Amino acid sequence: MTGNGPDVLALGEVMLRFDPGEGRIRTARTFHVWEGGGEYNVVRGLRRCFGLRTAVVTALADNQVGRLVEDLILQGGVDTSLVRWVPADGAGRSSRNGLNFVERGFGVRGALGVSDRGHTAASQLRKGDVDWDAVFSAGPRWFHTGGVFAGLSDSTADVAYEAMAAARRHGVAVSYDPNYRASLWQGRGGAERAREVDLRLARHADVLIGALGLAGPYPGAVRVRPDEVPDALAAVAALVPQAKVLATTLRSTPSADVNDWASAAWSAATGCVTGPRMPGLRVLDRVGSGDAFAAGLVYGLLTGDGAWCGSLTSTRLERALAYGTVHGALTMTTPGDVSMATLSEVEALMAGGSAAVTR
């Protein structure tokens, strides 16, 4: 790390998550409140589990709800100095903070998310609102953003592009996760438009996380079988020739609370490599597990001997996949979007540890 700035920055919206626990949203009388957001969850995991300095670039309406979001971010150890505070109008007509209601699911009932994020402060970010050259001059090593933020509005896609271009000018590694959310694209061109935006942005990323999201003509168009993963990743690599690493989780869902969980990655230097396979994984809350995978992958790439981009070996990529896969698995054992795992727990499980009682 250069200076006193963060190691890793993320650009994305941070919402309040309302969790009815074991119940349903439509019958709930109480909710547990967390913070969460596809891009933010990555830097939160990198801070709390992996010990890196991180910051989030976002916007919040300056009212008591926004200050609650800030307090939750601070509890996660993520730097809030790059939060853009927008005056609140008292009724949320012009700017507000996003809410996300999430059911965890159980058995044959899948997880369910209902977001309430129209006209949020983050969705109204525009090019020029952030001095990216000043941000990246502070010396971060990594920048992460994704399709959730880019899908909030036409202007946020432009902000993501502006940020990624600035990061590359400053020699900062860039990761992007397509992370398609159908609800964000209703009435805005649907999956086909989302694919156009993802390709525009992914072509400026060094690391593409959730790379199978770019397989097929539009998000969700194809289901890739395990034996098809190497060819599918190679096909995506042809669409984003500058990307050094393409990574993906591999999940099947026999039920909401039992998942088969694994991962794979591709690079020109290594070809396709696979991470740990974790069949029959018991799941308490799967939301945020892909972001936890991203955090572990980034940590695995950033740590180790030499610059990852100049000395990428199969061993190093497999190690990064192991950090991501295990961190994602542990995140599914606790409620909320964000990781509650520790680095020692991740590395113990990577080394073959079990779920036996530790006293």
XYZ file of C-alpha atoms in Angstrom:
359
model
C 0.000 0.000 0.000
C 1.181 3.479 -0.864
C 0.697 6.149 1.814
C -2.198 5.952 4.229
C -4.955 5.376 1.707
C -7.013 2.206 1.230
C -5.754 -0.925 -0.498
C -9.067 -1.562 -2.235
C -11.877 0.750 -3.337
C -15.401 -0.182 -4.387
C -17.984 1.883 -6.252
C -21.581 0.938 -5.541
C -24.802 1.580 -3.683
C -25.139 0.631 -0.013
C -28.705 -0.141 1.080
C -30.423 -1.045 4.314
C -31.361 -4.732 4.283
C -34.532 -5.657 6.169
C -34.451 -9.333 7.198
C -37.603 -11.080 8.573
C -35.471 -13.971 9.861
C -37.216 -17.296 9.349
C -40.465 -15.622 8.278
C -41.851 -13.936 5.193
C -41.702 -10.311 4.160
C -45.454 -10.040 3.696
C -46.272 -11.358 7.177
C -43.379 -9.845 9.155
C -43.917 -7.700 12.242
C -40.231 -7.151 13.002
C -37.107 -7.012 10.873
C -33.413 -7.239 11.614
C -31.497 -4.473 9.829
C -28.149 -4.921 8.088
C -26.280 -2.979 5.449
C -25.459 -4.473 2.074
C -24.748 -3.929 -1.596
C -23.141 -6.034 -4.310
C -19.986 -3.951 -4.645
C -19.774 -2.775 -1.029
C -19.969 -6.339 0.302
C -16.654 -7.096 -1.411
C -14.677 -4.378 0.361
C -16.465 -5.078 3.636
C -15.275 -8.693 3.461
C -11.775 -7.625 2.498
C -11.659 -5.384 5.563
C -13.287 -7.521 8.248
C -12.097 -10.974 7.230
C -8.877 -10.306 5.341
C -7.601 -7.195 7.112
C -7.047 -4.939 4.102
C -7.789 -1.229 4.244
C -10.864 -0.518 2.151
C -13.171 2.332 1.217
C -16.495 2.670 -0.567
C -17.448 5.359 -3.067
C -21.199 5.911 -2.930
C -23.867 8.530 -2.270
C -26.382 8.751 0.570
C -29.215 11.127 1.334
C -28.282 13.095 4.433
C -30.987 12.116 6.887
C -31.227 9.738 9.822
C -31.611 6.699 7.546
C -28.472 7.670 5.644
C -26.623 8.148 8.904
C -27.733 4.667 9.998
C -26.233 3.250 6.808
C -23.043 5.189 7.547
C -22.917 3.821 11.088
C -23.268 0.244 9.822
C -20.507 0.808 7.260
C -18.242 2.197 9.982
C -18.937 -0.853 12.167
C -17.642 -2.934 9.260
C -14.402 -0.951 9.256
C -14.837 0.459 5.755
C -13.673 4.050 5.181
C -16.595 6.430 4.525
C -14.564 9.515 3.602
C -15.522 9.099 -0.071
C -19.273 9.018 0.587
C -21.071 11.822 -1.258
C -23.770 13.275 0.983
C -26.839 14.608 -0.832
C -29.306 16.975 0.880
C -32.546 15.219 1.820
C -35.814 16.931 0.865
C -37.817 15.529 3.786
C -40.008 13.199 1.736
C -37.629 11.378 -0.601
C -39.073 12.982 -3.741
C -35.731 13.984 -5.227
C -33.239 11.820 -3.315
C -33.504 8.958 -0.861
C -31.681 5.921 0.511
C -32.216 2.421 -0.840
C -33.987 -0.362 1.045
C -33.782 -4.097 0.381
C -36.173 -6.644 1.905
C -34.739 -10.184 1.786
C -36.157 -13.601 2.682
C -33.503 -16.256 3.215
C -35.571 -19.149 1.861
C -35.773 -22.698 3.167
C -36.198 -26.092 1.498
C -38.363 -25.755 -1.603
C -38.889 -22.010 -0.943
C -36.093 -20.038 -2.554
C -34.555 -16.817 -1.294
C -36.451 -13.667 -2.288
C -35.284 -10.076 -2.592
C -37.591 -7.061 -2.944
C -35.651 -3.845 -3.416
C -36.996 -0.320 -2.988
C -34.331 1.854 -4.552
C -35.894 4.249 -7.046
C -34.504 7.831 -7.066
C -31.762 6.958 -4.584
C -28.787 9.229 -4.066
C -26.419 6.600 -5.498
C -28.534 6.135 -8.640
C -28.193 9.853 -9.368
C -24.391 9.946 -9.354
C -23.070 11.455 -12.576
C -19.771 11.839 -14.386
C -17.721 14.569 -12.776
C -19.203 14.109 -9.290
C -16.052 12.292 -8.123
C -12.477 13.451 -8.725
C -11.171 10.020 -9.688
C -7.645 11.202 -10.381
C -7.421 12.459 -6.788
C -8.962 9.221 -5.491
C -6.493 6.990 -7.322
C -3.535 9.245 -6.573
C -3.924 8.136 -2.925
C -2.374 4.804 -3.942
C -5.023 2.046 -3.874
C -3.976 -1.212 -5.462
C -7.401 -2.444 -6.552
C -10.743 -1.018 -7.711
C -13.982 -2.993 -7.855
C -17.406 -2.238 -9.271
C -20.169 -4.187 -10.935
C -23.408 -4.545 -12.797
C -25.631 -3.755 -9.835
C -24.296 -0.218 -9.606
C -24.089 0.129 -13.395
C -27.711 -0.970 -13.657
C -29.119 1.671 -11.331
C -29.400 4.293 -14.087
C -27.858 5.383 -17.356
C -25.696 7.859 -15.455
C -24.248 5.261 -13.070
C -23.006 3.182 -15.992
C -21.164 6.281 -17.177
C -19.725 6.844 -13.687
C -18.486 3.249 -13.569
C -16.828 3.682 -16.970
C -15.224 6.957 -15.868
C -13.890 5.339 -12.680
C -12.527 2.242 -14.432
C -10.750 4.363 -17.046
C -9.161 6.508 -14.333
C -8.057 3.426 -12.389
C -6.325 2.034 -15.444
C -4.578 5.369 -16.068
C -3.165 5.158 -12.562
C -2.080 1.527 -12.878
C -4.723 0.258 -10.429
C -6.059 -3.267 -10.986
C -9.757 -3.276 -11.903
C -12.354 -5.974 -11.259
C -15.928 -6.059 -12.512
C -18.833 -8.376 -11.654
C -21.770 -8.372 -14.131
C -24.119 -9.366 -11.263
C -27.351 -9.084 -13.291
C -30.504 -7.951 -11.491
C -33.595 -8.233 -13.699
C -35.523 -5.758 -11.548
C -33.066 -2.977 -12.401
C -33.632 -3.357 -16.143
C -37.417 -3.551 -16.306
C -38.571 -0.880 -18.720
C -34.942 -0.023 -19.555
C -34.176 -2.526 -22.292
C -34.147 -5.699 -20.208
C -31.438 -8.325 -20.335
C -30.251 -7.314 -23.802
C -29.501 -3.754 -22.674
C -27.828 -5.067 -19.515
C -25.531 -7.168 -21.706
C -24.523 -4.113 -23.758
C -23.594 -2.196 -20.598
C -21.751 -5.161 -19.085
C -19.637 -5.690 -22.188
C -18.792 -1.997 -22.411
C -17.525 -2.027 -18.822
C -16.070 -5.538 -18.650
C -13.725 -4.695 -21.508
C -11.930 -2.330 -19.119
C -11.466 -4.887 -16.317
C -8.354 -6.869 -15.462
C -10.380 -9.416 -13.494
C -13.911 -10.427 -14.404
C -15.768 -12.006 -11.491
C -19.003 -13.868 -12.203
C -17.649 -14.303 -15.721
C -20.291 -16.846 -16.751
C -22.748 -13.967 -16.501
C -21.434 -12.988 -19.926
C -22.014 -16.440 -21.436
C -24.789 -16.653 -24.015
C -26.566 -13.816 -25.844
C -27.956 -12.198 -22.682
C -27.852 -12.802 -18.892
C -29.538 -16.037 -17.909
C -29.929 -17.227 -21.503
C -27.874 -20.389 -20.987
C -27.140 -22.779 -18.150
C -23.555 -23.965 -18.254
C -23.019 -27.563 -17.154
C -19.859 -28.345 -15.143
C -18.224 -30.072 -18.103
C -18.919 -27.008 -20.278
C -17.252 -24.478 -17.947
C -13.759 -24.467 -19.600
C -15.199 -23.817 -23.058
C -17.654 -21.227 -21.731
C -14.902 -19.289 -19.946
C -12.724 -19.415 -23.066
C -15.643 -18.021 -25.101
C -16.113 -15.170 -22.634
C -12.365 -14.489 -22.729
C -12.671 -13.838 -26.463
C -15.184 -11.070 -25.685
C -12.881 -9.396 -23.146
C -9.370 -10.013 -24.523
C -7.659 -7.591 -22.117
C -8.877 -9.459 -19.009
C -6.133 -11.322 -17.188
C -8.432 -13.499 -15.036
C -11.993 -14.709 -15.475
C -13.525 -16.304 -12.391
C -16.898 -17.758 -11.496
C -18.732 -19.549 -8.750
C -20.466 -22.817 -9.622
C -23.652 -23.528 -7.703
C -26.480 -26.017 -7.903
C -29.442 -25.778 -5.531
C -31.040 -29.074 -4.527
C -32.861 -26.903 -1.975
C -32.592 -23.371 -0.615
C -30.693 -24.609 2.426
C -28.483 -27.230 0.721
C -26.262 -26.090 -2.156
C -23.435 -27.693 -4.093
C -20.735 -25.006 -4.205
C -17.520 -24.766 -6.240
C -15.589 -22.364 -8.471
C -13.406 -22.094 -11.546
C -11.180 -19.525 -13.228
C -9.378 -18.977 -16.503
C -6.281 -17.042 -17.516
C -4.197 -17.106 -20.647
C -1.199 -18.287 -18.629
C -2.946 -21.150 -16.842
C -5.989 -22.130 -18.846
C -8.979 -23.261 -16.799
C -8.344 -24.182 -13.160
C -10.837 -25.237 -10.505
C -11.305 -24.371 -6.861
C -12.467 -26.576 -3.986
C -15.684 -28.529 -4.431
C -18.088 -28.302 -1.489
C -21.100 -30.526 -2.206
C -24.078 -30.596 0.123
C -23.187 -27.277 1.763
C -25.724 -26.286 4.424
C -26.944 -22.743 3.837
C -28.427 -20.326 6.361
C -28.395 -17.258 4.070
C -26.963 -17.367 0.549
C -27.284 -13.641 -0.202
C -23.842 -12.048 -0.454
C -21.961 -15.315 -0.963
C -20.872 -14.348 -4.474
C -19.520 -11.064 -3.122
C -17.672 -12.978 -0.398
C -16.189 -15.186 -3.114
C -15.016 -12.031 -4.894
C -13.382 -10.722 -1.709
C -11.456 -13.948 -1.159
C -10.397 -14.114 -4.791
C -9.077 -10.541 -4.720
C -7.220 -11.238 -1.477
C -5.655 -14.352 -2.943
C -4.503 -12.485 -6.039
C -3.149 -9.490 -4.111
C -1.178 -11.510 -1.567
C 1.798 -13.717 -2.289
C 5.192 -13.229 -3.870
C 5.512 -10.752 -6.711
C 2.897 -8.877 -8.701
C -0.013 -11.208 -9.453
C -0.498 -9.859 -12.976
C 3.090 -10.575 -13.954
C 3.551 -13.954 -12.309
C 0.199 -15.702 -12.448
C 0.617 -19.438 -12.012
C -1.911 -22.224 -11.642
C -0.900 -22.541 -7.990
C -1.573 -18.880 -7.294
C -4.902 -18.888 -9.128
C -5.999 -22.082 -7.354
C -5.060 -20.465 -4.021
C -7.129 -17.394 -4.856
C -10.077 -19.611 -5.802
C -9.732 -21.469 -2.512
C -9.871 -18.238 -0.506
C -12.923 -17.140 -2.459
C -14.774 -20.453 -2.361
C -14.246 -21.043 1.354
C -15.012 -17.437 2.299
C -18.235 -17.624 0.282
C -19.162 -20.902 1.969
C -18.617 -19.485 5.455
C -20.619 -16.376 4.592
C -23.588 -18.630 3.780
C -23.553 -19.930 7.359
C -24.463 -16.555 8.919
C -27.345 -14.106 8.339
C -27.083 -10.863 6.407
C -25.246 -9.823 3.252
C -21.865 -9.348 4.854
C -19.183 -11.782 5.967
C -18.750 -12.679 9.637
C -15.846 -15.059 8.953
C -12.282 -14.597 10.151
C -9.127 -15.232 8.185
C -8.122 -18.006 10.584
C -11.473 -19.750 9.981
C -11.063 -19.459 6.216
C -7.521 -20.825 6.239
C -8.401 -23.639 8.655
C -11.188 -24.787 6.331
C -8.882 -24.444 3.320
C -6.457 -26.755 5.131
C -9.134 -29.391 5.665
C -10.644 -28.267 8.945
C -14.071 -29.452 10.071
C -17.134 -28.056 11.812
C -16.172 -29.649 15.126
C -16.491 -27.534 18.248
C -13.505 -25.292 18.998
C -12.996 -24.742 22.748
